[in-house]
PDB file of C-alpha atoms in Angstrom:
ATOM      1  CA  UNK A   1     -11.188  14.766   6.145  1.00  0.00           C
ATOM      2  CA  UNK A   2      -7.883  15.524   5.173  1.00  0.00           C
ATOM      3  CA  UNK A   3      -5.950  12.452   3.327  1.00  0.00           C
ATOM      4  CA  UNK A   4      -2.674  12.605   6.163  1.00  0.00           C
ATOM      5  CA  UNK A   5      -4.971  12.938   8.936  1.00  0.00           C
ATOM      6  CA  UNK A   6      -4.023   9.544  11.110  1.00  0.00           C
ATOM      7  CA  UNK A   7      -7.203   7.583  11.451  1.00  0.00           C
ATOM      8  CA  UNK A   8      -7.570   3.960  12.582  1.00  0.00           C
ATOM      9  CA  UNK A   9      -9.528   1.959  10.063  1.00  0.00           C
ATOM     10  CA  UNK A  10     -11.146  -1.293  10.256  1.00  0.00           C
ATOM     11  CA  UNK A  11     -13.310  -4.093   8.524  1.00  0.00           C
ATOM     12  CA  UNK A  12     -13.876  -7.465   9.693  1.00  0.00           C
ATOM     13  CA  UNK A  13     -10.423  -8.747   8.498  1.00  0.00           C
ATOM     14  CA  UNK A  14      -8.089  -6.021   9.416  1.00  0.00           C
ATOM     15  CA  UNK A  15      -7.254  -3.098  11.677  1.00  0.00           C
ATOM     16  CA  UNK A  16      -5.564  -0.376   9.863  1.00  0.00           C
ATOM     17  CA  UNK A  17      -3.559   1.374  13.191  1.00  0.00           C
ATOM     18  CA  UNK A  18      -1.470   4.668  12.422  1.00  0.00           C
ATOM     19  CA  UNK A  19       2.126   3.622  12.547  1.00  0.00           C
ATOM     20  CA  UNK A  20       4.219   3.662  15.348  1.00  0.00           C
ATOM     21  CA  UNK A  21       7.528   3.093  17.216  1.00  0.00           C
ATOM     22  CA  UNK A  22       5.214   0.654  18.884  1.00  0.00           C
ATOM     23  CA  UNK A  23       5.100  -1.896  15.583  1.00  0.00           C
ATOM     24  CA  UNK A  24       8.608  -2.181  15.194  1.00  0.00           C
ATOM     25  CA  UNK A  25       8.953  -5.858  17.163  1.00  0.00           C
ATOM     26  CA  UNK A  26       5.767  -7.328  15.425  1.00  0.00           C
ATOM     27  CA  UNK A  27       6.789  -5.877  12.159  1.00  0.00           C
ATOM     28  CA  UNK A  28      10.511  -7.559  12.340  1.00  0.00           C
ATOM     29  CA  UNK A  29       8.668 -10.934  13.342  1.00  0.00           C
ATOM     30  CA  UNK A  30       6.500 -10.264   9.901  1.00  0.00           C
ATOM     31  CA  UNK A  31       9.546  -9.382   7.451  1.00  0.00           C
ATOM     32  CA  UNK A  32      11.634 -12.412   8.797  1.00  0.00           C
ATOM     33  CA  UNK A  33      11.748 -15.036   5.472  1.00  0.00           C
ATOM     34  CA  UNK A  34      10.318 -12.858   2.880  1.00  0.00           C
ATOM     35  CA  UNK A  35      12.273 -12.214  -0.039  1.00  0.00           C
ATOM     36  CA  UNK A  36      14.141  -9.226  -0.727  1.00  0.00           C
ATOM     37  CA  UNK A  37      13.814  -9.031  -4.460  1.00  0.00           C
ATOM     38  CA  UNK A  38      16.395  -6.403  -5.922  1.00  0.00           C
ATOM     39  CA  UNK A  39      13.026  -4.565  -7.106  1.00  0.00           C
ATOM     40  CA  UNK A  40      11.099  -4.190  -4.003  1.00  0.00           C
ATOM     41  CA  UNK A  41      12.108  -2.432  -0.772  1.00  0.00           C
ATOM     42  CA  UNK A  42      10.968  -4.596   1.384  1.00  0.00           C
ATOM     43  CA  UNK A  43      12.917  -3.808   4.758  1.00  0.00           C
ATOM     44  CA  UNK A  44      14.935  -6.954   6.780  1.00  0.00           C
ATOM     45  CA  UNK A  45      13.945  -7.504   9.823  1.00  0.00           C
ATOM     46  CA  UNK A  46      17.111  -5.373  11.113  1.00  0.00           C
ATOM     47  CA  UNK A  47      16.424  -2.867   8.909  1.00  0.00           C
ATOM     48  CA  UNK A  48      12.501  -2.220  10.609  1.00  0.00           C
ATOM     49  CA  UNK A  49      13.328  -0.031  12.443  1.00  0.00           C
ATOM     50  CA  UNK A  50      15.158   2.379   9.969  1.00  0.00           C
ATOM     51  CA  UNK A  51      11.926   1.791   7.609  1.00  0.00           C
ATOM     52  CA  UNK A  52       9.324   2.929  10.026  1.00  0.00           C
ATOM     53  CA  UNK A  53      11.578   6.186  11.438  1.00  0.00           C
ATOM     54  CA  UNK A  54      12.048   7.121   7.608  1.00  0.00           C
ATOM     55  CA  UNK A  55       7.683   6.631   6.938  1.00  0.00           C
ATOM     56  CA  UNK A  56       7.457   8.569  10.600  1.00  0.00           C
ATOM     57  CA  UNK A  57       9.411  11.439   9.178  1.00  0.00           C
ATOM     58  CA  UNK A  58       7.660  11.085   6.086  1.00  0.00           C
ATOM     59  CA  UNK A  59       4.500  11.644   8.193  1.00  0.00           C
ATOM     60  CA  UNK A  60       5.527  14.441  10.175  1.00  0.00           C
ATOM     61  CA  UNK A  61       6.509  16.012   6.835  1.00  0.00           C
ATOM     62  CA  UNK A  62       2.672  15.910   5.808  1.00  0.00           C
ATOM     63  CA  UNK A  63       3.397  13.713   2.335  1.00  0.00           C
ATOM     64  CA  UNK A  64       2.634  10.160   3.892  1.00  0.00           C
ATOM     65  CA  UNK A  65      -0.044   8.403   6.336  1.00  0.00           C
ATOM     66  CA  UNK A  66       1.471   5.587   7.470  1.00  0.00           C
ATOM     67  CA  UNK A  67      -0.515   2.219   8.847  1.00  0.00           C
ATOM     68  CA  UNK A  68       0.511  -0.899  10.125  1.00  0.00           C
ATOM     69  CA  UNK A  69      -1.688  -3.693   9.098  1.00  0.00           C
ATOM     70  CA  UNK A  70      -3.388  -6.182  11.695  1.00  0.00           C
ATOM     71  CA  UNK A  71      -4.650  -9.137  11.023  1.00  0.00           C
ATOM     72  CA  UNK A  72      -7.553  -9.469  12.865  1.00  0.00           C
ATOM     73  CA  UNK A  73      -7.954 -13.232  12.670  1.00  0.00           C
ATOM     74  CA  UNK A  74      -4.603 -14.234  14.412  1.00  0.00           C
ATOM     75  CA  UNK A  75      -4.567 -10.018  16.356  1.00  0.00           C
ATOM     76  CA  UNK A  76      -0.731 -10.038  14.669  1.00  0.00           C
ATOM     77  CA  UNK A  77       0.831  -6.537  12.819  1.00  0.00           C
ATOM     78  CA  UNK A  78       1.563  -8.494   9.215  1.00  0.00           C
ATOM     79  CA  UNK A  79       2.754  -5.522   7.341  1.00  0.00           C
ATOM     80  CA  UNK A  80       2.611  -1.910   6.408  1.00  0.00           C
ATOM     81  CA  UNK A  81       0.755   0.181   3.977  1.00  0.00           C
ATOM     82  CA  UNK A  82       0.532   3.806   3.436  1.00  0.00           C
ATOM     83  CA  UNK A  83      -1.200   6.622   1.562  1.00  0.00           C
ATOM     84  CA  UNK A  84       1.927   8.682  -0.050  1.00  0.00           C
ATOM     85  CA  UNK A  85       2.631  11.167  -2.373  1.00  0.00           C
ATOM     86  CA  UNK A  86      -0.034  12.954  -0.707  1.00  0.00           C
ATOM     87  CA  UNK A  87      -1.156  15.733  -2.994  1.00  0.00           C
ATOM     88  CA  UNK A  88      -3.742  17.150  -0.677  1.00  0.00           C
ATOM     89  CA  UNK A  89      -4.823  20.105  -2.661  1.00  0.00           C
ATOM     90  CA  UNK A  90      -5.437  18.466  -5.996  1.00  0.00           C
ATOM     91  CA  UNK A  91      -7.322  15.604  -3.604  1.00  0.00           C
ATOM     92  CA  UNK A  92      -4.676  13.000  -5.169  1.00  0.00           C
ATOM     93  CA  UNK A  93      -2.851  10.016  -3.060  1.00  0.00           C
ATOM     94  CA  UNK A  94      -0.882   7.227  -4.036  1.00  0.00           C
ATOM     95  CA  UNK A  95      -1.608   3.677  -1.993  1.00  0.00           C
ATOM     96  CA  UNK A  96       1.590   2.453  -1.602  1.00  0.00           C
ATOM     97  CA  UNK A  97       4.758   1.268   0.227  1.00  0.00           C
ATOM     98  CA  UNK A  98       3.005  -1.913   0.885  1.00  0.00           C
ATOM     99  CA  UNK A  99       4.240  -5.287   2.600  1.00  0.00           C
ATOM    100  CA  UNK A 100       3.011  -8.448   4.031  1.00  0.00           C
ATOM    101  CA  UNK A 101       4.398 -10.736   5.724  1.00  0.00           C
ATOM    102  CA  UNK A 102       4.462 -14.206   4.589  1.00  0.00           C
ATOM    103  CA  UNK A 103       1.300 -15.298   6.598  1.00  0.00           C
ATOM    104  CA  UNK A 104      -0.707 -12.795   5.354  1.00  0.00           C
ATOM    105  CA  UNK A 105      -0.062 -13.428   1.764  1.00  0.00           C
ATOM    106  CA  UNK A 106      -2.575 -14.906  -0.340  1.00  0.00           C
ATOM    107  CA  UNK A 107      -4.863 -14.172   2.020  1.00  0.00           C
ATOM    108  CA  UNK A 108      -7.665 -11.746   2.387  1.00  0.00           C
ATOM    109  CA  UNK A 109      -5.405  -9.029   4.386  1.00  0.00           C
ATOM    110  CA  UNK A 110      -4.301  -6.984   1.231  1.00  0.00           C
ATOM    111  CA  UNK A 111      -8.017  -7.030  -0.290  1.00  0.00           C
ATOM    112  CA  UNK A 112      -9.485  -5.681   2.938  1.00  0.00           C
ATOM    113  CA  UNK A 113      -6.729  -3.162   3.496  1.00  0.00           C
ATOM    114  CA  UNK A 114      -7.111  -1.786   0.541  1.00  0.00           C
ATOM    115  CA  UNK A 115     -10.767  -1.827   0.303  1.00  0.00           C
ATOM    116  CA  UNK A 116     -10.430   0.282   3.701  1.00  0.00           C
ATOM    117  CA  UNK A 117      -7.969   2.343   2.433  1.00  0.00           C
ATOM    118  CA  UNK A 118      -9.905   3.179  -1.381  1.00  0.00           C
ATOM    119  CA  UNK A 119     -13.269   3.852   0.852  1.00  0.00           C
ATOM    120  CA  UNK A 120     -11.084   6.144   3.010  1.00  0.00           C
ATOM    121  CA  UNK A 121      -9.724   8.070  -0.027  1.00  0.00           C
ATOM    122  CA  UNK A 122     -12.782   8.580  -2.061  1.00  0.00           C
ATOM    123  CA  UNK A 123     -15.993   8.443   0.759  1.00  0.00           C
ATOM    124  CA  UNK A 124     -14.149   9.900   3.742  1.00  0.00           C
ATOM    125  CA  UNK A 125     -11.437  12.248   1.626  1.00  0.00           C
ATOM    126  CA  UNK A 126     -13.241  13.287  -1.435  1.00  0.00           C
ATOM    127  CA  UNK A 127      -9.862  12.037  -3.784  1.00  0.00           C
ATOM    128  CA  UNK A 128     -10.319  12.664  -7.573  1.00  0.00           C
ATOM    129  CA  UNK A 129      -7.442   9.931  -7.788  1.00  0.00           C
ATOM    130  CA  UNK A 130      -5.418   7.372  -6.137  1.00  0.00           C
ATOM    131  CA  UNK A 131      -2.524   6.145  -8.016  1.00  0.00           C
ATOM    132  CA  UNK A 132      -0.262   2.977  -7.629  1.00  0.00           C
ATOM    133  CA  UNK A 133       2.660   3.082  -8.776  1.00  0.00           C
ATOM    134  CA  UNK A 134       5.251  -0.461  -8.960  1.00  0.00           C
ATOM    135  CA  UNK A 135       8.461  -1.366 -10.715  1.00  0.00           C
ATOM    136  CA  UNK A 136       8.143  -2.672 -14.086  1.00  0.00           C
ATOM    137  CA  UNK A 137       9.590  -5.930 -12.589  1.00  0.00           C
ATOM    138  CA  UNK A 138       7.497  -6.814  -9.891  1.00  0.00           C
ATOM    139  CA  UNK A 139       5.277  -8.345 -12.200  1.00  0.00           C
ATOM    140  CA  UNK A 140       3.548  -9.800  -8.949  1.00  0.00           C
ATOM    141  CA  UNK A 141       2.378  -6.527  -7.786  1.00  0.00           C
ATOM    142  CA  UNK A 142       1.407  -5.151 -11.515  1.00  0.00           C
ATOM    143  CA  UNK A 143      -0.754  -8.277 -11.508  1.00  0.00           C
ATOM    144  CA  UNK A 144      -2.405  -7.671  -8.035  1.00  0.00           C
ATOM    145  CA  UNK A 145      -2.758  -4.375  -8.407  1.00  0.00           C
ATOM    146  CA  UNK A 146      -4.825  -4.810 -11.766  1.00  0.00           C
ATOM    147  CA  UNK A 147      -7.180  -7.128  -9.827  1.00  0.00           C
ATOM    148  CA  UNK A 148      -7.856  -4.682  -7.773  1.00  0.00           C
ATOM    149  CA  UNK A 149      -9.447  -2.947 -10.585  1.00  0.00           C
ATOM    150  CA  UNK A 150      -7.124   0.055 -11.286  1.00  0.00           C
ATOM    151  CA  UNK A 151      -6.432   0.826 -14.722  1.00  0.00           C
ATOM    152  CA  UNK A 152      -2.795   1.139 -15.722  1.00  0.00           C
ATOM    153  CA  UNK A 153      -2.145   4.406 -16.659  1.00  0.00           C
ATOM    154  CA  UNK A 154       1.344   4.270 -18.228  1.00  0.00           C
ATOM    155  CA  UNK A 155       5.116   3.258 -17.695  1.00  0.00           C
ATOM    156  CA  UNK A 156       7.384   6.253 -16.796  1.00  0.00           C
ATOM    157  CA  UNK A 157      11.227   5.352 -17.932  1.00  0.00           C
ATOM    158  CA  UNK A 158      13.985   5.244 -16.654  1.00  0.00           C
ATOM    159  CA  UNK A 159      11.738   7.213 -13.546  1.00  0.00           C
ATOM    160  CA  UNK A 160      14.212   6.884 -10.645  1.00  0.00           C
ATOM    161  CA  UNK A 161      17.545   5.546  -9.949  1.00  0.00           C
ATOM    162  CA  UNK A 162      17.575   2.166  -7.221  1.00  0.00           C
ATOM    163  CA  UNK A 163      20.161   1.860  -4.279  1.00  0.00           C
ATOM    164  CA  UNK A 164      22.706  -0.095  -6.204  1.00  0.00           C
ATOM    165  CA  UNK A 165      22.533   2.609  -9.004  1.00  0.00           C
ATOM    166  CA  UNK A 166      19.992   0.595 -11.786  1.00  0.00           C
ATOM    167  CA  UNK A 167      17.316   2.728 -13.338  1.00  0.00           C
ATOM    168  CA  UNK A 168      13.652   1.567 -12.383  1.00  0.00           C
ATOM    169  CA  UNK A 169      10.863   1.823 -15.180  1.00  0.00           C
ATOM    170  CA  UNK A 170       7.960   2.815 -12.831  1.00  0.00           C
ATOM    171  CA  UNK A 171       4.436   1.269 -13.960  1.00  0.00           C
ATOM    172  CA  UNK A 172       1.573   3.696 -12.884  1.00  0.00           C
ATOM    173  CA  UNK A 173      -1.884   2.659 -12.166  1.00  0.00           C
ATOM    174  CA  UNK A 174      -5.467   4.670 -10.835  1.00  0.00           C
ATOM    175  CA  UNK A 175      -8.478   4.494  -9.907  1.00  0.00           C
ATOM    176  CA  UNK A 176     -10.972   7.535 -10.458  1.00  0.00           C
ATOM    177  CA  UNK A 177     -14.351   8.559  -8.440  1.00  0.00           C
ATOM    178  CA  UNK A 178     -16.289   6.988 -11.170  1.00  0.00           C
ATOM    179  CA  UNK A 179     -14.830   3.901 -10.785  1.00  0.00           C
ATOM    180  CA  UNK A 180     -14.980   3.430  -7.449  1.00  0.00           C
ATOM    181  CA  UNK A 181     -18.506   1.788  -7.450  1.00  0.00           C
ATOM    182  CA  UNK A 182     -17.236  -1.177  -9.348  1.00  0.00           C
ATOM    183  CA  UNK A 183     -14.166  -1.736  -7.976  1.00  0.00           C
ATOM    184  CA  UNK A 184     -15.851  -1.582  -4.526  1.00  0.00           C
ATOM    185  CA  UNK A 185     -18.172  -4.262  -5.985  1.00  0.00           C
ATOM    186  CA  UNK A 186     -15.524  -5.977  -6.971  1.00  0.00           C
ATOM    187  CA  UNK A 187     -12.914  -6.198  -3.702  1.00  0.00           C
ATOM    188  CA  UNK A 188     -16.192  -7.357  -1.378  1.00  0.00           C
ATOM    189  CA  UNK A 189     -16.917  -9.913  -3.949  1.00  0.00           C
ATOM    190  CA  UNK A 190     -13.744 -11.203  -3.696  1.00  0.00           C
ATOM    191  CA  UNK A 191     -13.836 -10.979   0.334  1.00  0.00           C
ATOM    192  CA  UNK A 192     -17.144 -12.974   0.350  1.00  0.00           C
ATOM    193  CA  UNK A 193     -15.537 -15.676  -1.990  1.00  0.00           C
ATOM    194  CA  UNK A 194     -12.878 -15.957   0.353  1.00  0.00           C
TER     195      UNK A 194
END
């Protein structure tokens, strides 16, 4: 299966649905009271709609899959996630472009999306790599994204320039084939735990 092939995936805690014009309400309802950190790009709720045209065109373009994420216990669209950078010849993604609204953090939503989304890349899409990549800031997403089990891989400097002009130091993370095992052992672990 090809990694920008849309697919609907789903677990017990989440429903993975390909992204849509159709999400834009429920995910303005999920951005409303989050905060808009200067190093996250986190759309406002007005800005939704902009967000999911640009991850649309992103899609049609072939270097993004695009999901919105459904929270299966209350049937609400929390957030968005996506695989990006899609490298499909080299069999290399990058998870990313992730949000959740404020009910769906610290909760299990982001460990079952991702689980869905790593067995998707490696059983489904044969990946040799999937990469996260965060801004050295966002020490709250380093930190989650370690728990996940990836392994950081480096810091690139002074990587891209932000909106308002300030250079980002871009922390990259991955997780390889062989790793997968554990790390799967790992996310259902913490899933059963709760």
């Amino acid at each position: 299966m090809l990694l920008g092939e849309p697919i609907a995936l789903e677990n017990s805690w989440v429903r993975l649905e390909p992204l849509s014009n159709d999400h834009i309400a429920d995910l303005a309802a999920a951005s409303v009271g989050l905060e808009h950190a200067w190093y996250t790009s986190v759309p406002s709720p007005d800005r939704v709609a902009d967000d999911v045209a640009q991850r649309l065109a992103w899609v049609a373009e072939g270097s993004m899959n695009a999901w919105a994420v459904r929270h299966l216990e209350t049937g609400r669209v929390v957030g968005t996630t996506t695989f990006c950078n899609i490298d499909q010849a080299n069999r290399h993604v990058e998870i990313g472009h992730t949000w959740l609204g404020l009910e769906a953090q610290r909760t299990a939503v982001n460990t079952a999306a991702k689980l869905l989304l790593l067995a998707h890349a490696f059983e489904a899409c044969d990946a040799i790599a999937v990469e996260f990549r965060t801004h050295w800031h966002n020490r709250q997403s380093r930190a989650a994204i370690a728990r996940l089990g990836a392994k950081q891989d480096g810091v690139l400097r002074n990587h891209r320039l932000g909106p308002d002009g300030t250079l980002r130091d871009t922390v990259v993370f991955s997780i390889l084939p062989g790793e997968w095992p554990a790390v799967r052992l790992g996310l259902e672990s913490r899933l059963r735990r709760g």
